[in-house]
């Protein structure tokens, strides 16, 4: 069982690194953010089930609600960027030129 | 197939490496869907069938669908896969190698790590399914959201309601 926890924490770290490193698309970083939330959900669900504490099953559900709101706002920002520049390349975000 | 849960968690990590190496977002979304399905399998194997269903319905069926058509809107003519770009392929191979080395290190004897003792694979045997649950924990936990966790429910519902307005006003550039 600890092996599975290690793999899920490793998946969180991998998608955290993916969020912080930009390539060409902005939506790839949003996708890695969604991956972070998926790994947190899986970890929370497994912990709640394995310590047999039924009330803490609320935590992964509420986490998913917050993740949905965050994805909505992130995608709205992406839409504005895509409307202004045509594509969501991060090299277009160069208003601050220093 | 006693170790199917461990294999599922290793494939889960490989799926994460697949979209973290940043191919074109179409392929990243596909990899996230595969990882979501495997995560559902891992959660269901510990007895949480409700939470696995929540992953499929809410996460994959709700959020990933929205990501899917947003990606279809903001995509390019020649999407790059894992095999068409050296950077993406090398990032994927580095991550894969790291996972393989970690699995080999885990199974090479006894280790102690933050209070967990790793010795062999005997902790991963899928136990028999003979009626050990008289109370479905995840269903009763999800139901307690409406009784004990009423304030959680009220705040989550209010937050979803407000975020609709936030998304509308942000898209109209009235921030």
CSV table of C-alpha atoms in Angstrom, one decimal:
chain,number,residue,atom,x,y,z
A,1,UNK,CA,0.0,0.0,0.0
A,2,UNK,CA,2.8,2.5,0.7
A,3,UNK,CA,4.0,1.8,-2.9
A,4,UNK,CA,0.8,3.2,-4.3
A,5,UNK,CA,1.1,6.3,-2.2
A,6,UNK,CA,4.6,6.9,-3.4
A,7,UNK,CA,3.5,6.6,-7.0
A,8,UNK,CA,0.7,9.0,-6.5
A,9,UNK,CA,2.9,11.6,-4.7
A,10,UNK,CA,5.4,11.1,-7.5
A,11,UNK,CA,2.7,11.8,-10.1
A,12,UNK,CA,1.9,15.0,-8.2
A,13,UNK,CA,5.5,16.1,-8.3
A,14,UNK,CA,5.8,15.3,-12.0
A,15,UNK,CA,2.7,17.4,-12.9
A,16,UNK,CA,3.9,20.2,-10.6
A,17,UNK,CA,7.2,20.3,-12.6
A,18,UNK,CA,5.1,20.3,-15.8
A,19,UNK,CA,3.0,23.2,-14.5
A,20,UNK,CA,6.1,25.3,-13.8
A,21,UNK,CA,7.9,24.7,-17.1
A,22,UNK,CA,6.5,26.4,-20.1
A,23,UNK,CA,6.8,25.2,-23.7
A,24,UNK,CA,4.8,26.8,-26.4
A,25,UNK,CA,1.1,26.4,-25.3
A,26,UNK,CA,-0.4,27.9,-22.2
A,27,UNK,CA,-3.2,25.3,-22.1
A,28,UNK,CA,-0.5,22.6,-21.5
A,29,UNK,CA,0.2,24.2,-18.2
A,30,UNK,CA,-3.5,24.3,-17.3
A,31,UNK,CA,-3.7,20.6,-18.2
A,32,UNK,CA,-0.8,19.9,-15.8
A,33,UNK,CA,-2.7,21.8,-13.2
A,34,UNK,CA,-5.6,19.5,-13.7
A,35,UNK,CA,-3.2,16.6,-13.3
A,36,UNK,CA,-2.1,17.9,-10.0
A,37,UNK,CA,-5.7,18.1,-8.8
A,38,UNK,CA,-6.4,14.6,-10.1
A,39,UNK,CA,-3.5,13.2,-8.1
A,40,UNK,CA,-4.5,15.1,-5.0
A,41,UNK,CA,-8.0,13.7,-5.4
A,42,UNK,CA,-6.8,10.1,-5.7
A,43,UNK,CA,-4.5,10.5,-2.7
A,44,UNK,CA,-7.2,11.9,-0.5
A,45,UNK,CA,-9.7,9.3,-1.6
A,46,UNK,CA,-7.3,6.4,-0.9
A,47,UNK,CA,-6.3,7.8,2.5
A,48,UNK,CA,-9.9,8.3,3.5
A,49,UNK,CA,-10.8,4.7,2.5
A,50,UNK,CA,-7.8,3.1,4.0
A,51,UNK,CA,-8.1,4.6,7.5
A,52,UNK,CA,-11.8,3.8,7.4
A,53,UNK,CA,-12.8,7.2,8.4
A,54,UNK,CA,-16.0,7.8,6.4
A,55,UNK,CA,-16.5,11.5,7.2
A,56,UNK,CA,-13.3,12.5,5.5
A,57,UNK,CA,-14.7,11.3,2.2
A,58,UNK,CA,-16.2,14.8,2.0
A,59,UNK,CA,-12.7,16.2,1.3
A,60,UNK,CA,-12.1,14.8,-2.2
A,61,UNK,CA,-15.6,15.8,-3.2
A,62,UNK,CA,-15.1,19.4,-2.1
A,63,UNK,CA,-11.6,19.4,-3.7
A,64,UNK,CA,-13.2,18.5,-7.0
A,65,UNK,CA,-15.7,21.3,-6.7
A,66,UNK,CA,-12.9,23.9,-6.1
A,67,UNK,CA,-11.0,22.3,-9.0
A,68,UNK,CA,-14.0,22.8,-11.3
A,69,UNK,CA,-14.2,26.5,-10.4
A,70,UNK,CA,-10.5,27.0,-10.9
A,71,UNK,CA,-10.6,25.3,-14.3
A,72,UNK,CA,-13.5,27.6,-15.3
A,73,UNK,CA,-11.6,30.7,-14.4
A,74,UNK,CA,-8.4,29.4,-16.0
A,75,UNK,CA,-10.1,28.6,-19.2
A,76,UNK,CA,-11.8,32.0,-19.3
A,77,UNK,CA,-8.4,33.7,-19.0
A,78,UNK,CA,-7.2,31.4,-21.8
A,79,UNK,CA,-10.1,32.5,-24.0
A,80,UNK,CA,-9.2,36.2,-23.6
A,81,UNK,CA,-5.6,35.5,-24.5
A,82,UNK,CA,-6.7,33.5,-27.5
A,83,UNK,CA,-9.1,36.3,-28.6
A,84,UNK,CA,-6.4,38.9,-28.4
A,85,UNK,CA,-3.5,37.0,-30.0
A,86,UNK,CA,-5.1,34.3,-32.0
A,87,UNK,CA,-3.3,31.5,-30.3
A,88,UNK,CA,-2.3,30.7,-26.7
A,89,UNK,CA,1.4,30.8,-27.2
A,90,UNK,CA,3.3,32.0,-24.2
A,91,UNK,CA,5.7,34.0,-26.3
A,92,UNK,CA,2.8,36.3,-27.1
A,93,UNK,CA,2.6,37.4,-23.5
A,94,UNK,CA,5.3,40.0,-23.8
A,95,UNK,CA,3.7,43.3,-22.7
A,96,UNK,CA,6.3,43.6,-19.9
A,97,UNK,CA,9.5,43.9,-22.0
A,98,UNK,CA,12.3,43.6,-19.6
B,1,UNK,CA,-3.1,-10.7,-10.9
B,2,UNK,CA,-2.5,-10.0,-7.3
B,3,UNK,CA,-0.4,-6.9,-8.0
B,4,UNK,CA,-2.8,-5.3,-10.5
B,5,UNK,CA,-3.2,-2.2,-8.3
B,6,UNK,CA,0.5,-1.6,-8.2
B,7,UNK,CA,0.7,-2.0,-12.0
B,8,UNK,CA,-2.2,0.4,-12.3
B,9,UNK,CA,-0.4,3.0,-10.2
B,10,UNK,CA,2.8,2.6,-12.3
B,11,UNK,CA,0.8,3.2,-15.5
B,12,UNK,CA,-0.9,6.1,-13.7
B,13,UNK,CA,2.6,7.7,-13.3
B,14,UNK,CA,3.5,6.9,-16.9
B,15,UNK,CA,0.3,8.7,-18.0
B,16,UNK,CA,1.3,11.7,-16.0
B,17,UNK,CA,4.7,11.8,-17.5
B,18,UNK,CA,3.0,11.6,-20.9
B,19,UNK,CA,1.2,14.9,-20.5
B,20,UNK,CA,3.9,16.6,-18.4
B,21,UNK,CA,6.4,16.2,-21.2
B,22,UNK,CA,4.2,18.7,-23.0
B,23,UNK,CA,3.3,17.4,-26.4
B,24,UNK,CA,0.5,19.2,-28.3
B,25,UNK,CA,-2.5,19.6,-25.9
B,26,UNK,CA,-4.6,17.2,-27.8
B,27,UNK,CA,-2.3,14.3,-26.8
B,28,UNK,CA,-1.9,15.7,-23.3
B,29,UNK,CA,-5.7,15.6,-22.8
B,30,UNK,CA,-5.8,12.1,-24.1
B,31,UNK,CA,-3.1,11.1,-21.6
B,32,UNK,CA,-4.9,12.8,-18.8
B,33,UNK,CA,-8.1,10.8,-19.6
B,34,UNK,CA,-6.1,7.6,-19.5
B,35,UNK,CA,-4.6,8.5,-16.1
B,36,UNK,CA,-8.1,9.5,-14.9
B,37,UNK,CA,-9.4,6.1,-15.8
B,38,UNK,CA,-6.5,4.3,-14.0
B,39,UNK,CA,-6.9,6.6,-11.0
B,40,UNK,CA,-10.6,5.5,-10.9
B,41,UNK,CA,-9.4,1.9,-10.9
B,42,UNK,CA,-7.0,2.5,-8.0
B,43,UNK,CA,-9.6,4.2,-5.9
B,44,UNK,CA,-12.2,1.5,-6.7
B,45,UNK,CA,-9.8,-1.3,-5.7
B,46,UNK,CA,-9.8,0.1,-2.1
B,47,UNK,CA,-13.6,-0.1,-1.9
B,48,UNK,CA,-14.4,3.4,-3.1
B,49,UNK,CA,-16.7,2.7,-6.0
B,50,UNK,CA,-18.6,6.0,-5.5
B,51,UNK,CA,-15.5,8.1,-5.6
B,52,UNK,CA,-14.3,6.2,-8.8
B,53,UNK,CA,-17.7,7.1,-10.4
B,54,UNK,CA,-17.2,10.7,-9.3
B,55,UNK,CA,-13.9,10.7,-11.1
B,56,UNK,CA,-15.4,9.5,-14.3
B,57,UNK,CA,-18.6,11.5,-14.3
B,58,UNK,CA,-17.5,14.9,-12.8
B,59,UNK,CA,-13.8,15.0,-13.6
B,60,UNK,CA,-13.5,13.3,-17.0
B,61,UNK,CA,-17.0,13.8,-18.2
B,62,UNK,CA,-17.3,17.4,-17.0
B,63,UNK,CA,-14.0,19.1,-16.8
B,64,UNK,CA,-12.1,17.2,-19.4
B,65,UNK,CA,-14.9,17.7,-22.0
B,66,UNK,CA,-14.7,21.4,-21.5
B,67,UNK,CA,-10.9,21.2,-21.8
B,68,UNK,CA,-11.3,19.1,-24.9
B,69,UNK,CA,-13.3,21.6,-26.9
B,70,UNK,CA,-11.3,24.5,-25.7
B,71,UNK,CA,-8.2,22.7,-26.9
B,72,UNK,CA,-10.0,22.1,-30.2
B,73,UNK,CA,-10.5,25.8,-30.5
B,74,UNK,CA,-7.0,26.8,-29.7
B,75,UNK,CA,-5.0,24.2,-31.5
B,76,UNK,CA,-2.5,24.3,-34.4
B,77,UNK,CA,-2.3,22.7,-37.8
B,78,UNK,CA,0.4,20.2,-37.2
B,79,UNK,CA,0.2,19.0,-33.6
B,80,UNK,CA,3.4,17.5,-32.2
B,81,UNK,CA,3.3,14.1,-30.7
B,82,UNK,CA,5.7,12.3,-28.4
B,83,UNK,CA,7.6,10.9,-31.4
B,84,UNK,CA,7.8,14.0,-33.6
B,85,UNK,CA,9.9,16.2,-31.4
B,86,UNK,CA,13.2,15.3,-29.7
B,87,UNK,CA,12.5,17.5,-26.6
B,88,UNK,CA,9.2,15.8,-25.9
B,89,UNK,CA,10.5,12.4,-26.5
B,90,UNK,CA,13.6,12.9,-24.3
B,91,UNK,CA,11.5,14.3,-21.5
B,92,UNK,CA,9.2,11.3,-21.7
B,93,UNK,CA,12.1,8.9,-21.7
B,94,UNK,CA,13.8,10.6,-18.7
B,95,UNK,CA,10.6,10.4,-16.7
B,96,UNK,CA,10.0,6.8,-17.7
B,97,UNK,CA,13.6,5.9,-16.7
B,98,UNK,CA,13.1,7.7,-13.3
B,99,UNK,CA,10.0,5.6,-12.6
B,100,UNK,CA,11.7,2.4,-13.6
B,101,UNK,CA,14.6,3.1,-11.4
B,102,UNK,CA,12.3,4.0,-8.5
B,103,UNK,CA,10.4,0.8,-8.8
B,104,UNK,CA,13.6,-1.2,-9.0
B,105,UNK,CA,15.0,0.6,-5.9
B,106,UNK,CA,11.7,-0.1,-4.0
B,107,UNK,CA,11.9,-3.8,-4.5
B,108,UNK,CA,15.6,-4.3,-3.8
B,109,UNK,CA,15.3,-5.0,-0.1
B,110,UNK,CA,14.0,-3.3,3.0
B,111,UNK,CA,13.7,0.4,3.3
B,112,UNK,CA,12.3,2.8,5.8
B,113,UNK,CA,10.9,6.0,4.6
B,114,UNK,CA,9.0,8.5,6.8
B,115,UNK,CA,7.5,5.8,8.9
B,116,UNK,CA,6.6,3.3,6.2
B,117,UNK,CA,8.4,0.0,6.0
B,118,UNK,CA,8.9,-1.4,2.5
B,119,UNK,CA,9.9,-5.0,2.4
B,120,UNK,CA,8.3,-7.0,-0.4
B,121,UNK,CA,5.0,-7.1,-2.3
B,122,UNK,CA,3.0,-8.8,0.4
B,123,UNK,CA,1.3,-5.6,1.4
B,124,UNK,CA,-0.3,-5.4,-1.9
B,125,UNK,CA,-2.3,-8.6,-2.0
B,126,UNK,CA,-5.9,-7.9,-3.0
B,127,UNK,CA,-7.9,-9.4,-0.2
B,128,UNK,CA,-10.9,-11.5,-0.6
B,129,UNK,CA,-14.2,-9.8,-1.3
B,130,UNK,CA,-16.2,-11.7,1.3
B,131,UNK,CA,-18.6,-9.3,2.8
B,132,UNK,CA,-16.2,-7.2,4.9
B,133,UNK,CA,-18.2,-4.1,4.4
B,134,UNK,CA,-21.4,-3.6,6.2
B,135,UNK,CA,-21.2,0.1,5.8
B,136,UNK,CA,-20.3,1.5,2.5
B,137,UNK,CA,-17.8,4.1,3.6
B,138,UNK,CA,-17.7,6.3,0.5
B,139,UNK,CA,-21.5,6.4,0.0
B,140,UNK,CA,-22.1,7.3,3.6
B,141,UNK,CA,-19.3,9.8,3.5
B,142,UNK,CA,-20.7,11.4,0.4
B,143,UNK,CA,-24.2,11.4,2.0
B,144,UNK,CA,-22.8,13.1,5.1
B,145,UNK,CA,-22.0,16.1,2.9
B,146,UNK,CA,-25.6,16.9,3.2
B,147,UNK,CA,-26.0,16.3,6.9
B,148,UNK,CA,-22.8,17.0,8.9
B,149,UNK,CA,-21.1,18.9,6.1
B,150,UNK,CA,-23.9,21.3,5.3
B,151,UNK,CA,-21.7,24.3,5.6
B,152,UNK,CA,-19.3,22.7,3.1
B,153,UNK,CA,-22.2,22.2,0.8
B,154,UNK,CA,-23.5,25.7,1.1
B,155,UNK,CA,-20.0,27.3,0.5
B,156,UNK,CA,-19.3,25.0,-2.4
B,157,UNK,CA,-22.6,25.7,-4.0
B,158,UNK,CA,-22.2,29.5,-3.5
B,159,UNK,CA,-18.7,29.3,-5.0
B,160,UNK,CA,-19.9,27.5,-8.1
B,161,UNK,CA,-22.7,30.1,-8.5
B,162,UNK,CA,-20.2,33.0,-8.2
B,163,UNK,CA,-17.7,31.4,-10.5
B,164,UNK,CA,-20.2,31.4,-13.3
B,165,UNK,CA,-20.4,35.2,-13.0
B,166,UNK,CA,-16.7,35.5,-12.6
B,167,UNK,CA,-16.1,33.5,-15.9
B,168,UNK,CA,-18.7,35.7,-17.7
B,169,UNK,CA,-17.3,39.0,-16.5
B,170,UNK,CA,-13.7,37.9,-17.1
B,171,UNK,CA,-14.5,36.9,-20.7
B,172,UNK,CA,-16.1,40.3,-21.3
B,173,UNK,CA,-12.9,42.0,-20.0
B,174,UNK,CA,-14.7,43.7,-17.1
B,175,UNK,CA,-12.1,42.7,-14.5
